Amino acid sequence: EIICYLEKLNTLAAQLQEEFSLEQVIIVPGDSSRDIYAKKDIGRAAARCLKESLYDGCRVAVTGGTTLAEVAHSMSGVVTARDVLVVPARGGLGGEVEEQANVVAARIAKAIGAEYRLLHLPDNLEESLLESLKKDARIKEVVELVKSCNILVHGIGVALEMAARRGLSPEGLQVLEERGAVGEVLRYYFNREGQIVYSQPGIGIEFEDMGGLKKVIAVAGGSNKAEAIAAVLRNHRRGVLVTDEGAARKILQKG
Ligand code: BG6
């Protein structure tokens, strides 16, 4: 029975891989919108995937969020790759400390004996303020490191939920609704077709930097995120997806 179940998960993974032209899809059992253990399993699977992706001198950027916090929590053990650097993909968002991109980056680095650098900046500042901060020499140095990363590990959010977490204005929220935004990654909002329909100013990795990445690992699960995940993957059409059965089944139902 267990073998049969695992085979079913493998079939789901193969279907998702084909539908979104991905490099690899890893599916853990359960639905993390209902079951916290499924989210922990996603974290464990993503941590393993990240460890296997590391190589000498690579630079890794990570986002924050509750899912990435689980990845950081599961990161441990010996890594043979040398001179690995881990940085946050963007500035902080506030909220729980362990969900901050800075903390996720530092935890992952410490767990595997890598170096890390932090971005001591909130991510939701006024645009004019962000522009002047970007000119500061120390900030510039870290931002350049972030932009030169080879591997990105990111969470995916439901557009309106993330907009609220990022403190978007009521006008901004209305624009998101009008433009049919369903998914979010790194301040970019995607509609069902995978087009970017809105972006919030911030510091760190920009969408244009994504092309230079060698590997992108998207980590997100839960049937509640199915539409968001599908929207983002429709845009990316590359990389690795680590998700759960709840999200996978719902994404494929909608085709
Ligand atoms: C954020 C990422 O930190 O985490 C977003 O920058 C993502 O891209 C979000 O949408 C997801 O958060 P969670 O808590 O649902 O894993």
Tab-separated table of C-alpha atoms and ligand atoms in Angstrom:
chain	number	residue	atom	x	y	z
A	1	GLU	CA	0.000	0.000	0.000
A	2	ILE	CA	2.800	2.403	0.930
A	3	ILE	CA	4.605	1.643	-2.308
A	4	CYS	CA	1.426	2.270	-4.251
A	5	TYR	CA	0.969	5.620	-2.470
A	6	LEU	CA	4.556	6.685	-3.160
A	7	GLU	CA	4.084	5.740	-6.793
A	8	LYS	CA	1.041	7.999	-6.916
A	9	LEU	CA	3.102	10.894	-5.531
A	10	ASN	CA	5.762	10.213	-8.144
A	11	THR	CA	3.151	10.305	-10.886
A	12	LEU	CA	1.844	13.644	-9.584
A	13	ALA	CA	5.404	14.981	-9.539
A	14	ALA	CA	6.003	13.871	-13.128
A	15	GLN	CA	2.756	15.533	-14.244
A	16	LEU	CA	3.686	18.840	-12.592
A	17	GLN	CA	7.198	18.659	-13.980
A	18	GLU	CA	5.857	18.298	-17.482
A	19	GLU	CA	3.079	20.849	-17.183
A	20	PHE	CA	5.420	23.623	-15.996
A	21	SER	CA	8.654	22.465	-17.711
A	22	LEU	CA	10.468	22.109	-14.400
A	23	GLU	CA	13.831	20.517	-13.715
A	24	GLN	CA	12.548	18.518	-10.758
A	25	VAL	CA	9.438	18.268	-8.564
A	26	ILE	CA	9.480	16.866	-5.036
A	27	ILE	CA	6.137	16.145	-3.372
A	28	VAL	CA	5.723	15.263	0.300
A	29	PRO	CA	2.528	13.632	1.630
A	30	GLY	CA	-0.243	15.711	3.234
A	31	ASP	CA	-1.586	19.236	2.954
A	32	SER	CA	0.298	21.919	4.865
A	33	SER	CA	-2.728	24.230	4.930
A	34	ARG	CA	-4.208	21.759	7.430
A	35	ASP	CA	-1.250	19.847	8.792
A	36	ILE	CA	1.867	21.462	10.267
A	37	TYR	CA	3.826	18.225	9.804
A	38	ALA	CA	3.416	18.485	6.036
A	39	LYS	CA	5.096	21.910	6.164
A	40	LYS	CA	7.922	20.434	8.241
A	41	ASP	CA	8.325	17.658	5.658
A	42	ILE	CA	8.489	20.255	2.876
A	43	GLY	CA	11.215	22.010	4.878
A	44	ARG	CA	13.154	18.773	5.269
A	45	ALA	CA	12.883	17.879	1.584
A	46	ALA	CA	13.897	21.388	0.489
A	47	ALA	CA	16.861	21.415	2.893
A	48	ARG	CA	18.081	18.147	1.371
A	49	CYS	CA	17.608	19.515	-2.138
A	50	LEU	CA	19.543	22.687	-1.277
A	51	LYS	CA	22.405	20.705	0.271
A	52	GLU	CA	22.686	18.595	-2.859
A	53	SER	CA	22.757	21.746	-5.018
A	54	LEU	CA	25.702	23.410	-3.253
A	55	TYR	CA	29.124	23.584	-4.879
A	56	ASP	CA	32.449	25.294	-4.136
A	57	GLY	CA	32.155	29.076	-4.095
A	58	CYS	CA	28.389	29.171	-4.684
A	59	ARG	CA	26.240	32.013	-3.383
A	60	VAL	CA	22.779	31.246	-2.089
A	61	ALA	CA	19.952	33.774	-1.619
A	62	VAL	CA	16.953	32.856	0.517
A	63	THR	CA	13.614	34.510	1.224
A	64	GLY	CA	11.850	34.537	4.573
A	65	GLY	CA	8.417	33.169	5.461
A	66	THR	CA	7.128	30.303	7.561
A	67	THR	CA	8.026	27.692	4.935
A	68	LEU	CA	11.613	28.913	4.583
A	69	ALA	CA	11.831	28.957	8.383
A	70	GLU	CA	11.192	25.191	8.232
A	71	VAL	CA	13.925	24.781	5.619
A	72	ALA	CA	16.370	26.600	7.927
A	73	HIS	CA	15.246	24.481	10.855
A	74	SER	CA	15.965	21.264	8.944
A	75	MET	CA	19.339	22.285	7.606
A	76	SER	CA	22.114	20.318	9.275
A	77	GLY	CA	25.037	18.033	8.681
A	78	VAL	CA	28.216	18.122	6.766
A	79	VAL	CA	28.474	19.852	3.441
A	80	THR	CA	31.495	19.150	1.277
A	81	ALA	CA	31.190	22.327	-0.819
A	82	ARG	CA	33.665	25.008	0.301
A	83	ASP	CA	33.344	28.806	0.428
A	84	VAL	CA	29.558	28.827	0.368
A	85	LEU	CA	27.899	32.178	1.089
A	86	VAL	CA	24.267	32.590	2.171
A	87	VAL	CA	22.433	35.939	1.985
A	88	PRO	CA	18.843	37.139	2.297
A	89	ALA	CA	17.221	37.728	-1.093
A	90	ARG	CA	15.646	40.929	0.195
A	91	GLY	CA	15.290	43.182	3.242
A	92	GLY	CA	13.248	42.282	6.324
A	93	LEU	CA	9.476	42.353	6.580
A	94	GLY	CA	8.963	42.495	10.319
A	95	GLY	CA	6.831	39.847	12.003
A	96	GLU	CA	8.149	36.735	13.716
A	97	VAL	CA	11.921	36.726	14.005
A	98	GLU	CA	12.481	33.205	12.675
A	99	GLU	CA	10.525	34.058	9.511
A	100	GLN	CA	12.854	36.906	8.533
A	101	ALA	CA	14.993	36.363	5.450
A	102	ASN	CA	18.065	37.507	7.434
A	103	VAL	CA	17.464	34.922	10.142
A	104	VAL	CA	16.772	32.162	7.622
A	105	ALA	CA	20.040	33.001	5.830
A	106	ALA	CA	22.083	33.085	9.055
A	107	ARG	CA	20.573	29.813	10.337
A	108	ILE	CA	21.220	27.958	7.110
A	109	ALA	CA	24.784	29.258	6.943
A	110	LYS	CA	25.548	28.332	10.544
A	111	ALA	CA	24.029	24.872	10.165
A	112	ILE	CA	26.375	24.000	7.307
A	113	GLY	CA	29.418	26.031	8.332
A	114	ALA	CA	29.002	28.581	5.517
A	115	GLU	CA	29.544	32.347	5.536
A	116	TYR	CA	26.640	34.771	5.614
A	117	ARG	CA	25.960	38.454	5.128
A	118	LEU	CA	22.851	40.300	6.256
A	119	LEU	CA	20.744	43.126	4.871
A	120	HIS	CA	19.880	45.289	7.855
A	121	LEU	CA	16.935	46.944	6.200
A	122	PRO	CA	13.196	46.758	6.250
A	123	ASP	CA	11.749	45.806	2.881
A	124	ASN	CA	8.662	47.984	2.936
A	125	LEU	CA	10.059	51.515	2.940
A	126	GLU	CA	9.013	54.465	0.803
A	127	GLU	CA	10.549	54.264	-2.668
A	128	SER	CA	12.510	57.538	-2.349
A	129	LEU	CA	14.044	56.359	0.923
A	130	LEU	CA	14.967	53.008	-0.626
A	131	GLU	CA	16.662	54.756	-3.518
A	132	SER	CA	18.896	56.791	-1.181
A	133	LEU	CA	19.677	53.749	0.974
A	134	LYS	CA	20.745	51.832	-2.110
A	135	LYS	CA	23.505	54.433	-2.538
A	136	ASP	CA	25.068	53.686	0.856
A	137	ALA	CA	28.405	51.936	0.291
A	138	ARG	CA	27.870	49.126	2.811
A	139	ILE	CA	24.344	48.415	1.685
A	140	LYS	CA	25.464	48.533	-1.925
A	141	GLU	CA	28.148	45.955	-1.245
A	142	VAL	CA	25.666	43.448	0.211
A	143	VAL	CA	23.048	44.171	-2.469
A	144	GLU	CA	25.650	43.438	-5.134
A	145	LEU	CA	26.484	40.142	-3.449
A	146	VAL	CA	22.772	39.306	-3.312
A	147	LYS	CA	22.350	40.113	-6.990
A	148	SER	CA	25.333	37.929	-7.912
A	149	CYS	CA	23.843	34.804	-6.313
A	150	ASN	CA	23.785	31.511	-8.184
A	151	ILE	CA	21.072	29.726	-6.233
A	152	LEU	CA	17.757	31.167	-5.024
A	153	VAL	CA	15.478	29.408	-2.558
A	154	HIS	CA	12.129	31.157	-2.309
A	155	GLY	CA	8.662	30.806	-0.828
A	156	ILE	CA	5.453	31.518	-2.731
A	157	GLY	CA	2.543	33.414	-1.218
A	158	VAL	CA	-1.139	34.020	-1.902
A	159	ALA	CA	-1.194	37.533	-3.429
A	160	LEU	CA	-3.642	39.295	-1.148
A	161	GLU	CA	-2.295	37.647	2.005
A	162	MET	CA	1.247	38.671	1.154
A	163	ALA	CA	0.144	42.191	0.242
A	164	ALA	CA	-1.356	42.505	3.712
A	165	ARG	CA	1.825	41.099	5.302
A	166	ARG	CA	3.852	43.596	3.267
A	167	GLY	CA	1.636	46.475	4.389
A	168	LEU	CA	0.366	47.393	0.921
A	169	SER	CA	-1.913	50.455	0.820
A	170	PRO	CA	-5.679	50.059	0.223
A	171	GLU	CA	-5.139	51.545	-3.269
A	172	GLY	CA	-2.440	48.965	-3.956
A	173	LEU	CA	-4.733	46.175	-2.774
A	174	GLN	CA	-7.436	47.379	-5.116
A	175	VAL	CA	-5.023	47.343	-8.049
A	176	LEU	CA	-4.084	43.761	-7.190
A	177	GLU	CA	-7.732	42.720	-7.191
A	178	GLU	CA	-8.500	44.536	-10.435
A	179	ARG	CA	-5.530	42.941	-12.169
A	180	GLY	CA	-6.371	39.472	-10.895
A	181	ALA	CA	-3.185	38.922	-8.860
A	182	VAL	CA	-3.170	35.462	-7.280
A	183	GLY	CA	0.469	34.683	-6.443
A	184	GLU	CA	3.481	36.494	-4.973
A	185	VAL	CA	7.236	36.006	-4.863
A	186	LEU	CA	9.764	38.579	-3.659
A	187	ARG	CA	7.393	41.588	-3.945
A	188	TYR	CA	6.235	40.584	-7.446
A	189	TYR	CA	2.574	39.744	-7.961
A	190	PHE	CA	1.396	37.325	-10.678
A	191	ASN	CA	-1.978	36.778	-12.345
A	192	ARG	CA	-3.329	33.343	-13.314
A	193	GLU	CA	-1.487	33.447	-16.631
A	194	GLY	CA	1.809	34.016	-14.837
A	195	GLN	CA	2.238	37.645	-15.861
A	196	ILE	CA	3.633	40.128	-13.360
A	197	VAL	CA	0.804	42.586	-12.740
A	198	TYR	CA	2.277	44.569	-9.856
A	199	SER	CA	5.548	44.990	-7.986
A	200	GLN	CA	6.297	46.622	-4.657
A	201	PRO	CA	9.545	48.573	-4.316
A	202	GLY	CA	12.206	46.929	-2.201
A	203	ILE	CA	15.865	46.066	-1.900
A	204	GLY	CA	17.670	42.900	-2.986
A	205	ILE	CA	17.025	40.499	-5.867
A	206	GLU	CA	15.024	42.019	-8.714
A	207	PHE	CA	13.119	40.054	-11.299
A	208	GLU	CA	15.770	40.905	-13.932
A	209	ASP	CA	18.408	39.173	-11.779
A	210	MET	CA	16.552	35.863	-11.972
A	211	GLY	CA	17.935	35.069	-15.432
A	212	GLY	CA	21.469	34.919	-14.033
A	213	LEU	CA	20.594	32.257	-11.480
A	214	LYS	CA	21.895	28.761	-11.993
A	215	LYS	CA	19.258	27.150	-9.854
A	216	VAL	CA	15.895	28.263	-8.471
A	217	ILE	CA	14.234	26.197	-5.752
A	218	ALA	CA	10.595	27.163	-5.065
A	219	VAL	CA	9.330	25.876	-1.731
A	220	ALA	CA	5.589	26.137	-1.092
A	221	GLY	CA	2.728	23.828	-0.268
A	222	GLY	CA	-0.880	23.676	0.903
A	223	SER	CA	-4.051	23.425	-1.170
A	224	ASN	CA	-4.743	27.086	-0.287
A	225	LYS	CA	-1.628	28.062	-2.260
A	226	ALA	CA	-2.391	25.968	-5.377
A	227	GLU	CA	-3.449	28.895	-7.538
A	228	ALA	CA	-0.529	31.043	-6.333
A	229	ILE	CA	2.022	28.301	-7.026
A	230	ALA	CA	0.617	27.615	-10.510
A	231	ALA	CA	0.704	31.341	-11.372
A	232	VAL	CA	4.358	31.693	-10.361
A	233	LEU	CA	5.429	28.496	-12.129
A	234	ARG	CA	3.655	29.603	-15.297
A	235	ASN	CA	6.023	32.570	-15.296
A	236	HIS	CA	9.240	30.822	-14.243
A	237	ARG	CA	8.986	27.574	-16.235
A	238	ARG	CA	12.259	26.389	-14.728
A	239	GLY	CA	13.895	25.121	-11.580
A	240	VAL	CA	12.833	22.856	-8.768
A	241	LEU	CA	9.503	22.808	-6.928
A	242	VAL	CA	9.242	21.347	-3.438
A	243	THR	CA	5.589	21.072	-2.489
A	244	ASP	CA	2.994	18.824	-0.872
A	245	GLU	CA	0.276	16.523	-2.076
A	246	GLY	CA	-2.511	19.006	-1.194
A	247	ALA	CA	-1.107	21.698	-3.475
A	248	ALA	CA	-0.077	19.273	-6.228
A	249	ARG	CA	-3.514	17.652	-6.532
A	250	LYS	CA	-5.298	20.990	-6.620
A	251	ILE	CA	-2.942	22.508	-9.203
A	252	LEU	CA	-3.452	19.544	-11.524
A	253	GLN	CA	-7.243	19.549	-11.091
A	254	LYS	CA	-7.335	23.002	-12.584
A	255	GLY	CA	-4.972	21.988	-15.381
B	1	BG6	C1	8.228	35.487	1.806
B	1	BG6	C2	8.754	35.482	0.410
B	1	BG6	O1	9.199	35.718	2.713
B	1	BG6	O2	7.558	34.280	2.026
B	1	BG6	C3	7.586	35.487	-0.462
B	1	BG6	O3	9.550	36.605	0.088
B	1	BG6	C4	6.626	34.355	-0.147
B	1	BG6	O4	8.030	35.422	-1.782
B	1	BG6	C5	6.372	34.206	1.333
B	1	BG6	O5	5.425	34.641	-0.793
B	1	BG6	C6	5.639	32.940	1.723
B	1	BG6	O6	5.479	32.877	3.117
B	1	BG6	P1	4.965	31.604	3.898
B	1	BG6	O7	4.901	32.028	5.331
B	1	BG6	O8	3.609	31.294	3.334
B	1	BG6	O9	5.947	30.521	3.666
